[in-house]
XYZ file of C-alpha atoms in Angstrom:
229
model
C 11.700 69.203 -12.642
C 9.133 69.014 -9.852
C 7.198 66.410 -11.823
C 10.346 64.341 -12.457
C 11.415 64.356 -8.772
C 8.019 63.162 -7.501
C 8.290 59.647 -8.987
C 11.816 59.430 -7.558
C 10.521 60.150 -4.043
C 7.844 57.524 -4.439
C 10.444 54.988 -5.583
C 12.675 55.812 -2.587
C 9.744 55.411 -0.159
C 8.764 52.120 -1.769
C 12.356 50.889 -1.631
C 12.600 51.956 2.006
C 9.456 49.976 2.933
C 10.772 46.913 1.130
C 14.082 47.071 3.056
C 12.185 47.565 6.330
C 9.957 44.560 5.626
C 12.971 42.410 4.748
C 14.712 43.390 8.004
C 11.523 42.732 9.975
C 11.058 39.297 8.381
C 14.679 38.384 9.059
C 14.391 39.557 12.668
C 11.216 37.527 13.252
C 12.728 34.480 11.551
C 15.910 34.820 13.599
C 13.947 35.160 16.837
C 11.758 32.187 15.980
C 14.799 30.113 15.029
C 16.530 31.019 18.305
C 13.412 30.089 20.294
C 13.059 26.696 18.653
C 16.786 26.038 19.028
C 16.561 26.773 22.758
C 13.355 24.732 23.036
C 15.128 21.701 21.533
C 17.824 21.671 24.241
C 15.671 20.330 27.135
C 14.214 17.773 24.712
C 17.728 16.642 23.774
C 18.709 16.439 27.447
C 15.689 14.225 28.163
C 16.480 12.008 25.172
C 20.081 11.660 26.380
C 18.850 10.745 29.857
C 16.537 8.062 28.467
C 19.277 6.664 26.223
C 21.602 6.405 29.232
C 18.766 4.821 31.177
C 18.285 2.214 28.440
C 22.040 1.496 28.386
C 22.243 1.333 32.208
C 24.882 4.092 32.081
C 24.582 5.345 35.653
C 27.261 8.046 35.305
C 25.534 9.386 32.206
C 22.204 9.522 34.046
C 23.754 11.221 37.075
C 25.365 13.919 34.915
C 21.903 14.826 33.619
C 20.314 15.068 37.083
C 20.298 18.395 38.911
C 20.010 16.555 42.237
C 22.917 14.143 41.486
C 21.005 11.664 43.671
C 20.918 8.096 42.344
C 20.279 6.345 45.669
C 16.843 5.110 44.551
C 18.565 2.781 42.078
C 20.683 1.344 44.892
C 17.564 0.766 46.982
C 16.013 -1.241 44.133
C 19.204 -3.339 43.686
C 19.513 -2.056 40.104
C 23.147 -1.057 40.662
C 24.051 -4.389 42.292
C 26.746 -6.165 40.262
C 24.999 -9.508 40.837
C 21.994 -8.422 38.759
C 23.788 -6.273 36.156
C 23.381 -8.712 33.240
C 19.711 -9.254 34.036
C 18.803 -5.573 34.241
C 20.847 -4.753 31.114
C 18.946 -7.383 29.137
C 15.657 -5.958 30.392
C 16.365 -2.253 29.904
C 17.850 -2.485 26.415
C 14.382 -3.453 25.150
C 12.898 -0.168 26.337
C 11.729 2.308 23.686
C 10.540 5.901 24.035
C 9.005 8.781 22.143
C 8.836 12.457 23.146
C 5.167 13.426 23.119
C 4.862 16.923 24.630
C 7.021 19.838 25.769
C 6.291 22.860 27.943
C 9.044 25.469 27.714
C 9.603 28.735 29.576
C 12.600 30.524 28.082
C 12.474 33.379 30.610
C 12.533 31.164 33.719
C 14.845 28.537 32.249
C 12.429 25.714 33.008
C 10.754 23.030 30.926
C 8.659 19.887 31.216
C 9.211 17.133 28.668
C 6.738 14.252 28.474
C 8.009 10.920 27.159
C 5.902 7.917 26.210
C 7.868 4.843 27.325
C 7.345 1.199 26.442
C 9.195 -1.200 28.731
C 9.369 -4.792 29.991
C 7.004 -5.833 32.780
C 9.078 -8.489 34.526
C 6.338 -9.925 36.760
C 6.240 -13.261 34.889
C 10.036 -13.485 34.860
C 10.229 -12.841 38.590
C 7.432 -15.295 39.332
C 9.131 -18.180 37.516
C 12.609 -17.325 38.826
C 11.466 -17.014 42.430
C 9.406 -20.222 42.263
C 12.419 -22.199 41.059
C 14.670 -20.392 43.509
C 12.562 -21.523 46.478
C 12.488 -25.066 45.152
C 16.281 -25.097 45.047
C 16.540 -23.547 48.516
C 14.114 -26.120 49.945
C 16.009 -28.973 48.264
C 19.317 -27.723 49.659
C 17.859 -27.322 53.148
C 16.327 -30.824 53.031
C 19.680 -32.372 52.107
C 21.452 -30.435 54.839
C 23.436 -28.219 52.486
C 24.297 -24.695 53.546
C 24.938 -21.798 51.178
C 26.484 -18.428 51.826
C 24.620 -15.200 51.149
C 26.855 -14.551 48.125
C 26.160 -18.003 46.673
C 22.436 -17.553 47.197
C 22.501 -14.160 45.487
C 24.405 -15.582 42.509
C 21.899 -18.424 42.252
C 18.996 -15.986 42.116
C 20.782 -13.744 39.613
C 21.458 -16.723 37.346
C 17.795 -17.744 37.483
C 16.639 -14.221 36.622
C 18.973 -14.163 33.602
C 17.778 -17.583 32.505
C 14.086 -16.734 32.784
C 14.496 -13.383 31.056
C 15.690 -15.323 28.021
C 12.999 -18.004 28.108
C 9.863 -16.165 29.277
C 7.975 -14.264 26.560
C 8.438 -10.489 26.744
C 5.489 -8.671 28.267
C 5.534 -4.939 27.607
C 3.704 -2.161 29.372
C 3.509 1.541 28.508
C 3.459 4.752 30.493
C 3.953 8.512 30.171
C 6.452 10.351 32.354
C 6.671 14.141 32.530
C 10.237 15.156 33.373
C 10.698 18.637 34.874
C 13.956 20.264 33.738
C 15.893 23.322 34.803
C 18.659 25.282 33.123
C 21.674 25.686 35.399
C 25.137 26.952 34.406
C 24.058 26.896 30.776
C 23.051 23.223 30.849
C 19.609 21.635 30.924
C 19.145 18.950 33.563
C 16.285 16.813 34.866
C 15.457 17.975 38.380
C 15.573 14.586 40.129
C 15.267 10.822 39.693
C 11.566 9.934 40.003
C 9.971 6.718 41.299
C 8.405 5.891 37.924
C 11.800 5.847 36.210
C 13.154 3.498 38.895
C 10.096 1.284 38.432
C 10.727 1.080 34.686
C 14.409 0.227 35.129
C 13.539 -2.530 37.615
C 10.814 -3.940 35.311
C 8.185 -3.312 38.032
C 10.240 -5.220 40.616
C 10.439 -3.212 43.846
C 13.571 -4.734 45.358
C 15.243 -8.067 44.649
C 16.330 -8.691 48.211
C 13.003 -7.722 49.829
C 10.993 -9.860 47.417
C 13.066 -12.908 48.352
C 13.697 -12.453 52.073
C 10.041 -11.757 52.928
C 8.699 -15.168 51.768
C 11.712 -16.896 53.305
C 10.996 -15.237 56.639
C 7.318 -16.118 56.440
C 8.160 -19.762 55.746
C 10.562 -19.878 58.683
C 13.511 -20.979 56.535
C 15.338 -17.683 56.459
C 18.694 -17.361 58.181
C 21.836 -15.274 57.787
C 23.452 -17.827 55.468
C 20.549 -18.316 53.081
C 19.314 -14.840 52.228
C 20.782 -12.696 49.461
C 22.280 -9.374 50.381
C 22.938 -6.280 48.329
C 26.452 -5.090 47.783
Protein backbone atom coordinates (compact mmCIF):
# COMPACT_ATOMS: atom_id res chain seq x y z
CA UNK A 1 0.00 0.00 0.00
CA UNK A 2 2.81 2.41 0.87
CA UNK A 3 4.34 1.83 -2.56
CA UNK A 4 1.00 2.43 -4.31
CA UNK A 5 0.30 5.70 -2.44
CA UNK A 6 3.70 7.22 -3.26
CA UNK A 7 3.02 7.62 -7.01
CA UNK A 8 -0.35 9.15 -6.12
CA UNK A 9 1.33 11.82 -3.98
CA UNK A 10 3.75 12.60 -6.76
CA UNK A 11 0.87 12.95 -9.23
CA UNK A 12 -0.99 15.28 -6.84
CA UNK A 13 2.12 17.46 -6.37
CA UNK A 14 2.69 17.58 -10.12
CA UNK A 15 -0.95 18.47 -10.72
CA UNK A 16 -0.76 21.16 -8.04
CA UNK A 17 2.30 22.76 -9.69
CA UNK A 18 0.59 22.72 -13.07
CA UNK A 19 -2.50 24.49 -11.65
CA UNK A 20 -0.26 27.03 -9.88
CA UNK A 21 1.66 27.75 -13.09
CA UNK A 22 -1.58 28.16 -15.05
CA UNK A 23 -2.91 30.63 -12.46
CA UNK A 24 0.39 32.51 -12.46
CA UNK A 25 0.44 32.74 -16.27
CA UNK A 26 -3.16 33.95 -16.34
CA UNK A 27 -2.43 36.54 -13.64
CA UNK A 28 0.63 37.86 -15.49
CA UNK A 29 -1.27 37.91 -18.79
CA UNK A 30 -4.20 39.70 -17.17
CA UNK A 31 -1.91 42.28 -15.56
CA UNK A 32 -0.05 42.84 -18.81
CA UNK A 33 -3.31 43.16 -20.73
CA UNK A 34 -4.64 45.68 -18.19
CA UNK A 35 -1.43 47.71 -18.41
CA UNK A 36 -1.49 47.89 -22.20
CA UNK A 37 -5.20 48.72 -22.17
CA UNK A 38 -4.56 51.62 -19.79
CA UNK A 39 -1.50 52.68 -21.81
CA UNK A 40 -3.64 52.91 -24.97
CA UNK A 41 -6.05 55.43 -23.41
CA UNK A 42 -3.73 58.50 -23.45
CA UNK A 43 -2.72 57.54 -27.00
CA UNK A 44 -6.38 57.43 -28.04
CA UNK A 45 -7.01 60.79 -26.36
CA UNK A 46 -4.11 62.34 -28.30
CA UNK A 47 -5.35 60.82 -31.56
CA UNK A 48 -8.83 62.22 -30.89
CA UNK A 49 -7.34 65.65 -30.19
CA UNK A 50 -5.38 65.60 -33.45
CA UNK A 51 -8.43 64.45 -35.42
CA UNK A 52 -10.46 67.32 -33.96
CA UNK A 53 -7.57 69.64 -34.75
CA UNK A 54 -7.56 68.48 -38.37
CA UNK A 55 -11.35 68.96 -38.61
CA UNK A 56 -11.19 72.39 -36.92
CA UNK A 57 -13.61 71.09 -34.27
CA UNK A 58 -12.87 73.60 -31.52
CA UNK A 59 -15.36 72.13 -29.02
CA UNK A 60 -13.85 68.69 -29.51
CA UNK A 61 -10.35 70.07 -28.90
CA UNK A 62 -11.47 71.98 -25.80
CA UNK A 63 -13.08 68.88 -24.29
CA UNK A 64 -9.70 67.13 -24.50
CA UNK A 65 -7.77 69.97 -22.83
CA UNK A 66 -7.32 69.97 -19.06
CA UNK A 67 -6.85 73.76 -19.12
CA UNK A 68 -9.99 74.40 -21.26
CA UNK A 69 -8.07 77.41 -22.61
CA UNK A 70 -8.38 77.96 -26.36
CA UNK A 71 -7.55 81.68 -26.39
CA UNK A 72 -4.34 81.12 -28.39
CA UNK A 73 -6.47 80.16 -31.40
CA UNK A 74 -8.40 83.42 -31.09
CA UNK A 75 -5.15 85.37 -30.95
CA UNK A 76 -4.04 83.76 -34.23
CA UNK A 77 -7.40 84.54 -35.91
CA UNK A 78 -7.96 80.80 -36.45
CA UNK A 79 -11.44 80.99 -34.91
CA UNK A 80 -12.43 84.06 -36.95
CA UNK A 81 -15.43 83.27 -39.15
CA UNK A 82 -13.89 85.29 -42.00
CA UNK A 83 -11.03 82.80 -42.37
CA UNK A 84 -12.91 79.58 -41.52
CA UNK A 85 -12.97 78.18 -45.08
CA UNK A 86 -9.29 78.95 -45.59
CA UNK A 87 -8.09 77.32 -42.38
CA UNK A 88 -10.36 74.29 -42.91
CA UNK A 89 -8.87 73.73 -46.36
CA UNK A 90 -5.38 73.98 -44.89
CA UNK A 91 -5.85 71.81 -41.80
CA UNK A 92 -7.68 68.94 -43.49
CA UNK A 93 -4.43 68.12 -45.32
CA UNK A 94 -2.60 67.51 -42.06
CA UNK A 95 -1.51 63.94 -41.28
CA UNK A 96 -0.03 62.46 -38.11
CA UNK A 97 1.53 59.35 -36.66
CA UNK A 98 2.07 58.45 -32.99
CA UNK A 99 5.78 57.78 -32.57
CA UNK A 100 6.49 57.41 -28.83
CA UNK A 101 4.68 57.11 -25.50
CA UNK A 102 5.84 57.53 -21.92
CA UNK A 103 3.29 56.21 -19.43
CA UNK A 104 3.16 56.30 -15.64
CA UNK A 105 0.17 54.28 -14.44
CA UNK A 106 0.76 55.12 -10.77
CA UNK A 107 0.84 58.91 -11.23
CA UNK A 108 -1.80 59.00 -13.96
CA UNK A 109 0.46 60.90 -16.34
CA UNK A 110 1.72 60.28 -19.86
CA UNK A 111 3.59 61.94 -22.70
CA UNK A 112 2.59 61.06 -26.25
CA UNK A 113 4.81 62.15 -29.14
CA UNK A 114 3.17 62.66 -32.53
CA UNK A 115 4.94 63.17 -35.84
CA UNK A 116 2.87 65.72 -37.78
CA UNK A 117 3.03 66.67 -41.44
CA UNK A 118 1.23 69.92 -42.24
CA UNK A 119 0.91 72.75 -44.77
CA UNK A 120 3.45 75.58 -44.62
CA UNK A 121 1.37 78.49 -45.89
CA UNK A 122 4.20 81.00 -46.39
CA UNK A 123 3.86 80.96 -50.20
CA UNK A 124 0.07 81.23 -49.99
CA UNK A 125 0.29 84.19 -47.64
CA UNK A 126 2.96 85.88 -49.75
CA UNK A 127 0.88 85.76 -52.94
CA UNK A 128 -2.38 86.67 -51.18
CA UNK A 129 -0.87 89.62 -49.33
CA UNK A 130 0.91 90.91 -52.44
CA UNK A 131 -2.34 90.96 -54.40
CA UNK A 132 -4.20 92.35 -51.41
CA UNK A 133 -1.90 95.39 -51.23
CA UNK A 134 -2.23 95.92 -54.96
CA UNK A 135 -6.00 96.03 -54.61
CA UNK A 136 -5.81 98.34 -51.59
CA UNK A 137 -3.45 100.71 -53.44
CA UNK A 138 -5.71 100.70 -56.51
CA UNK A 139 -8.76 101.49 -54.39
CA UNK A 140 -6.95 104.28 -52.55
CA UNK A 141 -5.70 105.78 -55.84
CA UNK A 142 -9.23 105.88 -57.25
CA UNK A 143 -10.58 107.43 -54.07
CA UNK A 144 -12.61 104.40 -53.02
CA UNK A 145 -13.10 103.68 -49.34
CA UNK A 146 -13.75 100.25 -47.86
CA UNK A 147 -14.97 99.28 -44.43
CA UNK A 148 -12.94 97.04 -42.14
CA UNK A 149 -15.40 94.19 -42.75
CA UNK A 150 -15.12 94.54 -46.53
CA UNK A 151 -11.34 94.60 -46.31
CA UNK A 152 -11.31 91.48 -44.15
CA UNK A 153 -13.60 89.65 -46.59
CA UNK A 154 -11.35 90.66 -49.47
CA UNK A 155 -8.30 89.23 -47.73
CA UNK A 156 -10.15 86.05 -46.76
CA UNK A 157 -11.26 85.53 -50.36
CA UNK A 158 -7.69 85.95 -51.59
CA UNK A 159 -6.36 83.45 -49.05
CA UNK A 160 -8.97 80.89 -50.17
CA UNK A 161 -8.15 81.52 -53.81
CA UNK A 162 -4.39 81.17 -53.35
CA UNK A 163 -4.72 78.07 -51.19
CA UNK A 164 -6.34 76.40 -54.19
CA UNK A 165 -3.86 77.63 -56.79
CA UNK A 166 -0.50 77.62 -54.99
CA UNK A 167 1.25 74.23 -54.82
CA UNK A 168 1.09 72.60 -51.39
CA UNK A 169 4.30 72.92 -49.41
CA UNK A 170 4.48 70.55 -46.45
CA UNK A 171 6.67 70.67 -43.40
CA UNK A 172 7.06 68.12 -40.59
CA UNK A 173 7.54 68.32 -36.85
CA UNK A 174 7.31 66.25 -33.67
CA UNK A 175 5.18 67.41 -30.74
CA UNK A 176 5.26 65.75 -27.32
CA UNK A 177 1.88 66.18 -25.64
CA UNK A 178 1.83 65.85 -21.83
CA UNK A 179 -1.39 64.23 -20.58
CA UNK A 180 -2.98 63.79 -17.19
CA UNK A 181 -5.74 61.52 -15.96
CA UNK A 182 -8.48 63.47 -14.19
CA UNK A 183 -11.92 62.16 -13.16
CA UNK A 184 -11.21 58.95 -15.05
CA UNK A 185 -10.48 60.73 -18.34
CA UNK A 186 -7.17 61.39 -20.08
CA UNK A 187 -6.66 64.97 -21.23
CA UNK A 188 -3.85 66.99 -22.80
CA UNK A 189 -2.60 69.47 -20.22
CA UNK A 190 -2.80 72.63 -22.34
CA UNK A 191 -2.82 74.05 -25.87
CA UNK A 192 0.81 74.56 -26.92
CA UNK A 193 2.28 77.16 -29.29
CA UNK A 194 3.45 74.52 -31.79
CA UNK A 195 -0.09 73.21 -32.26
CA UNK A 196 -1.35 76.76 -32.89
CA UNK A 197 1.47 77.26 -35.38
CA UNK A 198 0.46 74.11 -37.26
CA UNK A 199 -3.21 75.09 -37.38
CA UNK A 200 -2.31 78.55 -38.72
CA UNK A 201 0.06 77.08 -41.34
CA UNK A 202 2.98 79.03 -39.80
CA UNK A 203 1.05 82.31 -40.02
CA UNK A 204 1.32 84.18 -36.71
CA UNK A 205 -1.76 86.39 -36.98
CA UNK A 206 -3.73 87.46 -40.04
CA UNK A 207 -4.51 90.93 -38.78
CA UNK A 208 -0.98 91.72 -37.54
CA UNK A 209 0.62 90.53 -40.77
CA UNK A 210 -1.58 92.92 -42.76
CA UNK A 211 -1.80 95.99 -40.53
CA UNK A 212 1.96 96.22 -39.93
CA UNK A 213 2.92 96.77 -43.61
CA UNK A 214 -0.05 99.10 -44.06
CA UNK A 215 1.11 101.19 -41.11
CA UNK A 216 4.68 101.25 -42.39
CA UNK A 217 3.50 102.44 -45.81
CA UNK A 218 1.39 105.18 -44.25
CA UNK A 219 -1.83 103.98 -45.89
CA UNK A 220 -3.40 102.42 -42.85
CA UNK A 221 -6.54 103.94 -41.37
CA UNK A 222 -9.54 102.75 -39.38
CA UNK A 223 -11.56 102.03 -42.53
CA UNK A 224 -8.95 100.03 -44.41
CA UNK A 225 -7.54 97.55 -41.91
CA UNK A 226 -9.11 94.17 -41.18
CA UNK A 227 -10.26 93.45 -37.68
CA UNK A 228 -10.88 90.20 -35.87
CA UNK A 229 -14.33 89.33 -34.69
